[in-house]
Coordinates of C-alpha atoms and ligand atoms in Angstrom, one line a residue:
X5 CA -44.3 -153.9 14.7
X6 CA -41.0 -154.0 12.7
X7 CA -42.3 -153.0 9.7
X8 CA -44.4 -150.5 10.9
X9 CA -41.2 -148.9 12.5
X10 CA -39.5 -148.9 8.8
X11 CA -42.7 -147.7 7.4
X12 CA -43.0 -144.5 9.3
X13 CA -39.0 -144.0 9.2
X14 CA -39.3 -144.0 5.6
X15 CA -41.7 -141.4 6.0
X16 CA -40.1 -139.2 8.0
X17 CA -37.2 -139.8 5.6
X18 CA -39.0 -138.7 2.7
X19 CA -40.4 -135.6 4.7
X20 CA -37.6 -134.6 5.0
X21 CA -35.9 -135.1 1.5
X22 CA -38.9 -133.1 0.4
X23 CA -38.4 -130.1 3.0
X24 CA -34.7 -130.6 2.0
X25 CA -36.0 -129.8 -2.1
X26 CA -38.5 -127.5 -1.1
X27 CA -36.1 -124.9 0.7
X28 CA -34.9 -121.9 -1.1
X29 CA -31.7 -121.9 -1.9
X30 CA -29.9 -118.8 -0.7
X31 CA -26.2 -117.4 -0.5
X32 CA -25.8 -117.2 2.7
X33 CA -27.1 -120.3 4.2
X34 CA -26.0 -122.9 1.5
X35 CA -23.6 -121.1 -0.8
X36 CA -21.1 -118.9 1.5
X37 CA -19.6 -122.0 3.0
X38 CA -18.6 -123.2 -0.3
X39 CA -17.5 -120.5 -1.6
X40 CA -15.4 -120.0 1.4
X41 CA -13.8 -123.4 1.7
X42 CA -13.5 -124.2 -2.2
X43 CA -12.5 -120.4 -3.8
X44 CA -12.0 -117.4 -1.0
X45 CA -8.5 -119.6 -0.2
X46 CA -7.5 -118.0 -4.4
X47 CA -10.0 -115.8 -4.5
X48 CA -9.1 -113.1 -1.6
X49 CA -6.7 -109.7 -2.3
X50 CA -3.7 -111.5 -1.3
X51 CA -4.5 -114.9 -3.3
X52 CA -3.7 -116.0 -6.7
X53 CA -6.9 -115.5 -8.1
X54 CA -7.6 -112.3 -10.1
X55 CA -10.6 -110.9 -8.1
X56 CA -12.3 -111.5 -4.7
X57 CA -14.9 -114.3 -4.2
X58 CA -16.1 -113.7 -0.4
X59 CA -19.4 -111.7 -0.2
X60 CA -22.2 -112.2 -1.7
X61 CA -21.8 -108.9 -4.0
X62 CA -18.5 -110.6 -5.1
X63 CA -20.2 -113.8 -5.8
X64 CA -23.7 -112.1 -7.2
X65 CA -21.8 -110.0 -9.9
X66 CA -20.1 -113.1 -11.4
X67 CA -23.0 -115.5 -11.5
X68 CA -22.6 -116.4 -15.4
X69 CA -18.9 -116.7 -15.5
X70 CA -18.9 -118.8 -12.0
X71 CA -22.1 -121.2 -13.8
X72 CA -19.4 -121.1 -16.7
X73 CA -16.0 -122.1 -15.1
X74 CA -17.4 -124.6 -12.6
X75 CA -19.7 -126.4 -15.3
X76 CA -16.5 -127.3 -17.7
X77 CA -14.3 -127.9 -14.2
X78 CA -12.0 -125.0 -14.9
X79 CA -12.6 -123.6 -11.5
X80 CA -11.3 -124.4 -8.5
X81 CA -8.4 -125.5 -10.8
X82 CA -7.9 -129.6 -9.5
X83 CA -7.5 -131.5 -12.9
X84 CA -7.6 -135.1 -10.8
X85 CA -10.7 -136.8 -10.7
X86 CA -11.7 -137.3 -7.6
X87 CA -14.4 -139.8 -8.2
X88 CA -11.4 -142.4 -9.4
X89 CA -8.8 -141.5 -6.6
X90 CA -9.7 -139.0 -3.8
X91 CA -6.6 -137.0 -2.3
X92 CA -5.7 -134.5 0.7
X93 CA -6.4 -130.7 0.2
X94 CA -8.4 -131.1 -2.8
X95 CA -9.9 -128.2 -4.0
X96 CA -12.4 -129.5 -6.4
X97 CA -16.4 -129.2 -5.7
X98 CA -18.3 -132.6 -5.1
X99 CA -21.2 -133.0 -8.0
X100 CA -24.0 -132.1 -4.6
X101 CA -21.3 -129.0 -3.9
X102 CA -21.8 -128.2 -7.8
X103 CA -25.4 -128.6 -8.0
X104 CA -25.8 -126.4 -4.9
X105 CA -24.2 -123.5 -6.9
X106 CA -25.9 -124.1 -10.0
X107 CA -29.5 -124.0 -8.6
X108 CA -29.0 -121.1 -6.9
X109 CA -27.7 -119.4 -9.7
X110 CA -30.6 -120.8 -12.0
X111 CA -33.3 -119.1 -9.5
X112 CA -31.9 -115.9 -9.1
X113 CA -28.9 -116.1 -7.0
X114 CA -30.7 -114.8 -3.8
X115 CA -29.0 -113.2 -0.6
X116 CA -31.2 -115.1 2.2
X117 CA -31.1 -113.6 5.7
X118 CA -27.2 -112.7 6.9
X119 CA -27.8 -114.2 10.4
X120 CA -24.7 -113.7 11.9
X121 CA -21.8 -111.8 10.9
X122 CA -19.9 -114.7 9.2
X123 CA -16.2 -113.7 8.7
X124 CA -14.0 -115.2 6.3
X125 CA -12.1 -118.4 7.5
X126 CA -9.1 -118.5 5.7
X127 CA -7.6 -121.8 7.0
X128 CA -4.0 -120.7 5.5
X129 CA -4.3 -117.3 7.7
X130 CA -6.1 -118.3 11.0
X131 CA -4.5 -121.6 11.5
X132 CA -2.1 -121.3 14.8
X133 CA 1.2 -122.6 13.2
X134 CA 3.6 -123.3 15.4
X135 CA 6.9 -120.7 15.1
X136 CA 9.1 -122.1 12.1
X137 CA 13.0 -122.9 13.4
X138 CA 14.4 -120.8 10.8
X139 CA 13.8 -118.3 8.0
X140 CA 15.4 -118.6 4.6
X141 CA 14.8 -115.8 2.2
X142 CA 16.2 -114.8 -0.6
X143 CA 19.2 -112.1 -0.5
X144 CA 16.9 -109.1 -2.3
X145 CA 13.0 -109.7 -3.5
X146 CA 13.4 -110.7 -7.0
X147 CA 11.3 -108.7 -9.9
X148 CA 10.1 -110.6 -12.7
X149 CA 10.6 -109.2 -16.0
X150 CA 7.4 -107.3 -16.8
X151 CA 7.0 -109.3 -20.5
X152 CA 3.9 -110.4 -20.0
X153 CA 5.7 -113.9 -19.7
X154 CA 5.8 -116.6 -17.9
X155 CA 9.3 -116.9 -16.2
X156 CA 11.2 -120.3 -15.6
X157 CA 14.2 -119.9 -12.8
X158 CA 16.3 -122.1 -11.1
X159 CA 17.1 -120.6 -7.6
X160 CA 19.2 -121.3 -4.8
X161 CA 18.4 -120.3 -0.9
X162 CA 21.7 -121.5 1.3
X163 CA 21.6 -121.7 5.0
X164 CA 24.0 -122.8 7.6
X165 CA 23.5 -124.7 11.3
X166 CA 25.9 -124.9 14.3
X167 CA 25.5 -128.5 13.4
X168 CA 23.9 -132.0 11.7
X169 CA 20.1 -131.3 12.3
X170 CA 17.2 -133.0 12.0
X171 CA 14.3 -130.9 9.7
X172 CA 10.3 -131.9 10.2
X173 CA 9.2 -129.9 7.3
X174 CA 10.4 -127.3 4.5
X175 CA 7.2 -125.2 4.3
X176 CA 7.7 -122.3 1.2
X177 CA 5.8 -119.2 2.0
X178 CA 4.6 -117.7 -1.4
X179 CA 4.8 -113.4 -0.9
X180 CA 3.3 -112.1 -4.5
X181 CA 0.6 -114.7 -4.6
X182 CA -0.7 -112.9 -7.7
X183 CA 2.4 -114.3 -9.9
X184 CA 4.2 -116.8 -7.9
X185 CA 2.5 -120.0 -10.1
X186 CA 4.7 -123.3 -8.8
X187 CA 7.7 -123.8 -6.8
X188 CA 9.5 -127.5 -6.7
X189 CA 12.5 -127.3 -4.2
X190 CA 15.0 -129.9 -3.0
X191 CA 17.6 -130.1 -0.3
X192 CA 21.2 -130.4 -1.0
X193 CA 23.6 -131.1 2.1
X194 CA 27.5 -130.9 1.8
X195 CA 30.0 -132.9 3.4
X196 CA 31.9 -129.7 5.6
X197 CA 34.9 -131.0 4.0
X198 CA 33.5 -130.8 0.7
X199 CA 32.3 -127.6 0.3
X200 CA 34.2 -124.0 1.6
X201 CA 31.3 -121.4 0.8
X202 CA 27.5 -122.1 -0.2
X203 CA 26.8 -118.6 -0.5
X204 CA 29.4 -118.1 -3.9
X205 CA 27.5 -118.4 -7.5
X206 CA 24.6 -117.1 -8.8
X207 CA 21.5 -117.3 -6.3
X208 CA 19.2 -117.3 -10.1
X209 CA 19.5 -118.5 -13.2
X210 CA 16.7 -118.4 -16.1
X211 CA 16.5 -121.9 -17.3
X212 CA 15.2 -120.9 -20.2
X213 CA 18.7 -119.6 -21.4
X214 CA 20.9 -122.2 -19.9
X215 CA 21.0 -126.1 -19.7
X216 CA 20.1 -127.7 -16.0
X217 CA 24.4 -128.5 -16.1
X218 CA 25.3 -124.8 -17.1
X219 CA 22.7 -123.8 -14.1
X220 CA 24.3 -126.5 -11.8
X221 CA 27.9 -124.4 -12.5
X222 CA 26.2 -120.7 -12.4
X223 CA 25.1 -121.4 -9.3
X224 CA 28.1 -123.1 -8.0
X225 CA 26.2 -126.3 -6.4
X226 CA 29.1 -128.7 -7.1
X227 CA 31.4 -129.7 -4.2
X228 CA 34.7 -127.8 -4.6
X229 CA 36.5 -131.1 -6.4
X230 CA 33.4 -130.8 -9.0
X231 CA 31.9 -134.0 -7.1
X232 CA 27.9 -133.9 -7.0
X233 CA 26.7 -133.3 -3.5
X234 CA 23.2 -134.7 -1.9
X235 CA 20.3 -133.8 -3.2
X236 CA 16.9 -135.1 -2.0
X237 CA 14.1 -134.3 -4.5
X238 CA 11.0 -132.9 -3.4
X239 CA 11.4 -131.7 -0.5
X240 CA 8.9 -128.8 -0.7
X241 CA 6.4 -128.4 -3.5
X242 CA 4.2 -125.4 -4.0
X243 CA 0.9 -124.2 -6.0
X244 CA -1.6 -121.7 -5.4
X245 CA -3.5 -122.7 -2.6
X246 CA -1.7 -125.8 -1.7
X247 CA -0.4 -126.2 2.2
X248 CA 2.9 -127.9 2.9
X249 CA 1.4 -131.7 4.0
X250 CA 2.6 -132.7 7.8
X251 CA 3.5 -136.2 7.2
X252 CA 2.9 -138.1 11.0
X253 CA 5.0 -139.0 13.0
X254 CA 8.8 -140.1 12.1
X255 CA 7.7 -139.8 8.6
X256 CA 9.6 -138.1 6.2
X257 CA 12.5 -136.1 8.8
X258 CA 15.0 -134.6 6.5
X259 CA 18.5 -134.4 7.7
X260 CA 20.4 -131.5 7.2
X261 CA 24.2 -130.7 7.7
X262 CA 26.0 -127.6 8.6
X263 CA 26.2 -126.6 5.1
X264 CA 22.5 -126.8 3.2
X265 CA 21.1 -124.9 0.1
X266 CA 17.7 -125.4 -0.5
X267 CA 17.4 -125.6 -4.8
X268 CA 14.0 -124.4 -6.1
X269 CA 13.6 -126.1 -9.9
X270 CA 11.5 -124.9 -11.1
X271 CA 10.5 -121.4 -9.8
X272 CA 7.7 -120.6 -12.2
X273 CA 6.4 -117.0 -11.9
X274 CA 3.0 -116.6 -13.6
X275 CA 3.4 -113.9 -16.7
X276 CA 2.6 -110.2 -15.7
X277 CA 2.5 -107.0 -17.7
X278 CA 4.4 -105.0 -14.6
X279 CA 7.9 -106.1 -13.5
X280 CA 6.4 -107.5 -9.8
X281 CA 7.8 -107.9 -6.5
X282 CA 8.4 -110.9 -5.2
X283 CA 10.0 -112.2 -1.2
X284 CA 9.3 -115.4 -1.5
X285 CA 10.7 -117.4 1.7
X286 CA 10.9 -121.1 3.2
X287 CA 9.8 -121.5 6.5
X288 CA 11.9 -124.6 8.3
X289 CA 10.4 -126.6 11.6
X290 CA 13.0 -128.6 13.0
X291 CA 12.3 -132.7 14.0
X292 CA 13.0 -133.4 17.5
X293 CA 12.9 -137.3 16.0
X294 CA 15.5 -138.9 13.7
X295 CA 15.1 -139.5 10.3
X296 CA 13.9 -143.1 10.9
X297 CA 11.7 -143.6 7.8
X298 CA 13.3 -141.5 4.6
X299 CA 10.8 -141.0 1.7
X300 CA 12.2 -142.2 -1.9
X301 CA 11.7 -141.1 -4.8
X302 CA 11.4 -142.2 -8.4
X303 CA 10.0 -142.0 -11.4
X304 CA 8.7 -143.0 -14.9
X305 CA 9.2 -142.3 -18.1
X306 CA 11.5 -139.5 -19.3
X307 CA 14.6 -139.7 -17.4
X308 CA 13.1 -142.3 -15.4
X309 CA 13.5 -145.9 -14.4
X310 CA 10.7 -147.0 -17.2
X311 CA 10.8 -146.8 -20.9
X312 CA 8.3 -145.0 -23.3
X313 CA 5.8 -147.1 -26.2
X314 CA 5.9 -145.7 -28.7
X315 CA 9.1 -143.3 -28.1
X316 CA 7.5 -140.1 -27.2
X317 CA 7.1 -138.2 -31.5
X318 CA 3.9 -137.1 -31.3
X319 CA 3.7 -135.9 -35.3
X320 CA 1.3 -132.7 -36.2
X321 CA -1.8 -133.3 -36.6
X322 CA -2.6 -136.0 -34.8
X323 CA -3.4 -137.4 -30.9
X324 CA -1.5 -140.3 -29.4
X325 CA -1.3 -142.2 -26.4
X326 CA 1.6 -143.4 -25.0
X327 CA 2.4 -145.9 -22.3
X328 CA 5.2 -146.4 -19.6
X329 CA 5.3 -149.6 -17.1
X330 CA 7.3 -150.3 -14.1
X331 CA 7.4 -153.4 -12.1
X332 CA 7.2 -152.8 -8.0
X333 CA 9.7 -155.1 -6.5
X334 CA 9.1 -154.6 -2.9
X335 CA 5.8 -153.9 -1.0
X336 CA 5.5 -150.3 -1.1
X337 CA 3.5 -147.8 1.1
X338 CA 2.6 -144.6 -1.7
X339 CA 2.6 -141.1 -0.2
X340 CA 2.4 -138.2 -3.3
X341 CA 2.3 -139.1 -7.1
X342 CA 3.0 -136.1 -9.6
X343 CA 2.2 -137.1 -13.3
X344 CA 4.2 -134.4 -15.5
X345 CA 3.4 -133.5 -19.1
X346 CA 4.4 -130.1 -21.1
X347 CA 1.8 -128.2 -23.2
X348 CA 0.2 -130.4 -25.2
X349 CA -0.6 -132.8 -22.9
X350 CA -4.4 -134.1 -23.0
X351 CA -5.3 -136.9 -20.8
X352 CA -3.5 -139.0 -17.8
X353 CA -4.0 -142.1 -16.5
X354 CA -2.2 -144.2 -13.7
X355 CA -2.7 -147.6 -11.9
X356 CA -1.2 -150.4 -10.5
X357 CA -2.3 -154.1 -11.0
X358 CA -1.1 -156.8 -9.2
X359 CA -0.1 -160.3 -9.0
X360 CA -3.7 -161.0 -8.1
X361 CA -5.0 -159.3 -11.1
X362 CA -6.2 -156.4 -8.9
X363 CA -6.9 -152.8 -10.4
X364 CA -5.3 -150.0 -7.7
X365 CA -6.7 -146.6 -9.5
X366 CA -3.8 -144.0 -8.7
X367 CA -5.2 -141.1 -11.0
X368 CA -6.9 -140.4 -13.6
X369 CA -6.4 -136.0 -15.4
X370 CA -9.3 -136.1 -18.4
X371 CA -8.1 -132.4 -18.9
X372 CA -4.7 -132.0 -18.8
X373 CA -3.7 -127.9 -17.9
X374 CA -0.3 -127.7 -17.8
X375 CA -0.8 -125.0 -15.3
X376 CA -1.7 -126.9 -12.2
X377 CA 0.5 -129.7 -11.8
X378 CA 0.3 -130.7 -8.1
X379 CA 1.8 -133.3 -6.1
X380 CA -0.9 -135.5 -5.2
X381 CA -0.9 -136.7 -1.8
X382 CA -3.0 -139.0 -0.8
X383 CA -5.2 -139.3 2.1
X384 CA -4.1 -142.6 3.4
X385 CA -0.7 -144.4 2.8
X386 CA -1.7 -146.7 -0.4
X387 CA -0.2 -150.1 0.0
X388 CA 1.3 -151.5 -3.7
X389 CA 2.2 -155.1 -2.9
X390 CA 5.2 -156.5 -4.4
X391 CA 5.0 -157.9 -7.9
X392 CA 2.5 -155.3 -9.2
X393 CA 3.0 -153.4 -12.2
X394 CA 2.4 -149.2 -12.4
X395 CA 0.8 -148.7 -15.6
X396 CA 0.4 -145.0 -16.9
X397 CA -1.8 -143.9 -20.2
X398 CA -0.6 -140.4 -21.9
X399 CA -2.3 -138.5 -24.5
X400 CA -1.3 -135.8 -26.3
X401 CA -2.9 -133.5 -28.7
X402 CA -0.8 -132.1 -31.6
X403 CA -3.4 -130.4 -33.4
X404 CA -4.5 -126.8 -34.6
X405 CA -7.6 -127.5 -32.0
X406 CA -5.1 -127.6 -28.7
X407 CA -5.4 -123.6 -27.7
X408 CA -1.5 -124.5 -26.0
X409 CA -0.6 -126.0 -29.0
X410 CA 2.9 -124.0 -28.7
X411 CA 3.2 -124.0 -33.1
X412 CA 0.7 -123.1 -35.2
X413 CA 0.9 -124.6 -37.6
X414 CA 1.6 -127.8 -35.9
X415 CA 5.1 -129.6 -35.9
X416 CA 6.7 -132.5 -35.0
X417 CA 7.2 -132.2 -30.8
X418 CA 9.6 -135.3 -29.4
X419 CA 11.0 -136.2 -25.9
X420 CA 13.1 -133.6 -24.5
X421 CA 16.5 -136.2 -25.1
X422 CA 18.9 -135.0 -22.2
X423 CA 19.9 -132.5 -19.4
X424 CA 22.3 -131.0 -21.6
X425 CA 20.4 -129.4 -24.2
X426 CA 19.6 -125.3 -23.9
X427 CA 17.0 -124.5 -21.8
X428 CA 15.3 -126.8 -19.4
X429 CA 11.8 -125.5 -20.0
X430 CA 11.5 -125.6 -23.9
X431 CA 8.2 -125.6 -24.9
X432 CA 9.4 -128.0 -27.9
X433 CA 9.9 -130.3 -26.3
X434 CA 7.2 -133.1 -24.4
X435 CA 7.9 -135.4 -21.4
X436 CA 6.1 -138.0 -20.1
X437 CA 6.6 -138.5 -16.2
X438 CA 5.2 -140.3 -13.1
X439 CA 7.1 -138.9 -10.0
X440 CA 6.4 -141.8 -7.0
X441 CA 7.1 -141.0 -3.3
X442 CA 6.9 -143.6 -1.5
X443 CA 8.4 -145.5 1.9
X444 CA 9.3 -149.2 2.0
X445 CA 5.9 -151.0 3.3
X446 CA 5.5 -151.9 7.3
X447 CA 2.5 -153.3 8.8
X448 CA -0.3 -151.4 9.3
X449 CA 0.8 -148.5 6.9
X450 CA -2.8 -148.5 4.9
X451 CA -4.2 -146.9 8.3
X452 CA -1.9 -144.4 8.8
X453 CA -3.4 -140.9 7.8
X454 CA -1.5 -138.3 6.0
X455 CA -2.0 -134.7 6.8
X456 CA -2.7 -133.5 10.3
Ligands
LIG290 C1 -6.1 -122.8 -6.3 C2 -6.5 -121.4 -6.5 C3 -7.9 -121.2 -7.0 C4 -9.1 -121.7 -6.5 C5 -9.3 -122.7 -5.3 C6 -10.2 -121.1 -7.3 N1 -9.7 -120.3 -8.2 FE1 -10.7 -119.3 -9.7 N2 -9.0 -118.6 -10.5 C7 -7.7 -118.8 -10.0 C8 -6.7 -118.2 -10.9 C9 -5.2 -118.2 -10.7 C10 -7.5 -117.6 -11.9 C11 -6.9 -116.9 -13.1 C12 -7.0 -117.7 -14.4 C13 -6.1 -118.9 -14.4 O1 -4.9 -118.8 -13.9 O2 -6.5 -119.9 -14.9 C14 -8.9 -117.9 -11.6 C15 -9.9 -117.5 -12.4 C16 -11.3 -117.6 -12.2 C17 -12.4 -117.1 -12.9 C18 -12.2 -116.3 -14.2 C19 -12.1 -117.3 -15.4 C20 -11.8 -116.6 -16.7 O3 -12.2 -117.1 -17.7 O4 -11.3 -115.5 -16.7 C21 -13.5 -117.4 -12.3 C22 -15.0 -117.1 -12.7 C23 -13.2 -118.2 -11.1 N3 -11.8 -118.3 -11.1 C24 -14.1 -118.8 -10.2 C25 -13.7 -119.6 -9.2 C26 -14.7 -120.3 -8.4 C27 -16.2 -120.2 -8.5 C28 -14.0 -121.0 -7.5 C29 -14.5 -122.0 -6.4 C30 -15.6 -122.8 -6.8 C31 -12.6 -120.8 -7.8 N4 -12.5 -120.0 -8.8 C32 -11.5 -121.4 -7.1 C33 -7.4 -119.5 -8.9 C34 -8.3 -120.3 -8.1

């Protein structure tokens, strides 16, 4: 009897794999929905990407170059793998996802029936967001210089309250989609006593042309006695088509005082031919909750808490790994990682291992593009027990073969050394870094789910 009940489940199973293979793939009942959740939120007129993917027609005329970009993983641009370590928002297709789109382009891209009119569900647009607490835009849109080049700024947005204030979330709201690329901004509060005016200085500075302490005075952050006021890093972190993450709960409450300025470093605009528009803003959503549980942050490598082996020369001609350790004192509970390389980056690995000899995969970039750096968050808090150690693997390619090889030929590219040297952004220069966020570990932390 109970084998006879397996036996005809298995055949109904295989029934229906087979009526699953024998079904013609067609755009509108098994491709629309992918192209919807995984390109439409770039690929739309106000989106980063540089034409439409919604309809079919948009779709149909591309075929080749879509087979293309999603067979080598350029497209949707999400350079983690996300067999090793899954994370929140990713954008990246699943290998059925990919198939999917493959087969239908190999038999002729077909329409299908349009049942019912399906509209586009942009999650960014349609989402009811609750009203943010306060605007904070920038004194007049900035236009980008028209070179044809990308543009590295450092940019300062001040903002006063009637008093100390607790802040959920510092959401940025990209305006010119088309050319605003990446936006890291941290908070910097000042003592009242400290500080007369935020709003004095420069609101913009090309780090290109000045060093990150020249910057520091152009835009007048200092305290008035030239003392360095509180910055918390990372406070808001932007690409195309990522979503400010709403960390549960009492997680992560910024506090602000009467005197803020929120400092975007980098503000990278994407290069255009035209000098472009651009009123790019920060939304801010009070916390009715105290700051009870304040993220840290630290990091590896250059500048950071961990060394380099070998120091970071990577000679022409040639690819080399290098490798940075840390040793996690505390239990930890992981929220966001951001590995950072500059141009000639190849490949990035990170893990922990503990006391117990345990492998914790963090992540794992095959194909470095210097162009989508995200801050990783991931879905669950990731528990790194005391005593284990943060390994991370970097490989660089200094050869004619690297298309962002910055000189041809090659040269010697080293470490940028300090904050003082010109420019901040110098394509010279390499850097090797694994930015942790991260709380101290309470019980139960693994279960707690990031992202609303
Ligand atoms: C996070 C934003 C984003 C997502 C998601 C995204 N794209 Fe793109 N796409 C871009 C941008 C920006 C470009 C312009 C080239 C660049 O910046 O690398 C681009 C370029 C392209 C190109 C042109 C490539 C070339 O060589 O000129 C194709 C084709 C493409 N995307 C297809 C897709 C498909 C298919 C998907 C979904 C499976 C997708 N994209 C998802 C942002 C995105």
């Amino acid at each position: 009897m109970y084998n006879r009940k397996i036996t005809i489940l298995y055949l109904i199973s295989n029934l229906l794999i087979i009526s699953c293979v024998k079904k013609d793939t067609t755009f509108y009942t098994d491709i629309e929905p992918i192209i919807h959740a995984k390109c439409a939120v770039c690929h739309n007129p106000k989106g980063a990407g540089p034409f439409d993917l919604i309809t079919y027609e948009d779709s149909k005329k591309r075929t080749k170059m879509i087979a293309e970009v999603i067979t080598n993983n350029y497209m949707p641009p999400w350079p983690a793998d996300r067999e090793y370590r899954s994370f929140l928002g990713e954008k990246s297709l699943t290998k059925e996802e990919k198939s999917e789109i493959l087969n239908w382009i190999k038999n002729g891209a077909k329409e299908g029936e349009k049942k019912n009119a399906t509209t586009l569900n942009l999650k960014v647009t349609n989402k009811t967001k609750p009203q943010p607490d306060l605007i904070v835009k920038m004194p007049n849109p900035h236009i980008t210089n028209g070179l044809n080049k990308d543009e590295f700024l450092m940019m300062k947005f001040p903002f006063e309250l009637e008093q100390d204030t607790f802040i959920k979330k510092i959401e940025f709201v990209a305006d010119n989609k088309q050319i605003v690329h990446h936006v890291n901004a941290h908070l910097i509060t000042y003592n009242d006593s400290q500080k007369k005016n935020i709003y004095n200085g420069d609101r913009i500075v090309n780090t290109e042309d000045f060093s990150d302490q020249e910057s520091f005075k152009k835009l007048d952050l200092l305290n008035d006695d030239d003392s360095y006021p509180v910055l918390t890093p990372s406070v808001s972190n932007y690409l195309p088509g990522s979503e400010a993450v709403d960390y549960p709960n009492n997680i992560g409450v910024l506090r602000a005082k009467k005197k803020n300025i929120i400092l975007v470093n980098d503000f990278h605009y994407a290069p255009s031919p035209y000098e472009e528009k651009d009123d790019s803003y920060f939304n801010i959503y009070f916390s009715e909750e105290p700051a009870s549980r304040v993220i840290q942050e630290t990091q590896l490598g250059t500048f950071g808490i961990s060394k380099i082996t070998p120091p970071l020369i990577i000679p022409p001609n040639e690819i080399k790994t290098f490798t940075t350790k840390a040793m996690i004192t505390q239990d930890i509970s992981l929220l966001t990682i951001n590995p950072h390389m500059h141009l000639i980056g190849k490949s990035f690995l990170a893990y922990a291992i503990t006391l117990k000899n345990e492998t914790i995969p963090l992540i794992k970039i095959d194909d470095w593009n210097f162009r989508w750096q995200y801050f990783y968050t991931f879905k669950q808090m990731l528990k790194i027990p005391a005593g284990s150690e943060i390994i991370v693997k970097a490989t660089y390619d200094n050869t004619e073969n690297n298309p962002d090889n910055p000189f041809s030929p090659p040269k010697v590219i080293k470490e940028r050394q300090n904050l003082n040297g010109k420019g901040s952004m110098r394509t010279s220069d390499e850097m090797l870094q694994f930015i942790i966020n991260y709380l101290p570990y309470e019980e139960g932390d693994e279960n707690i789910q990031l992202g609303l």
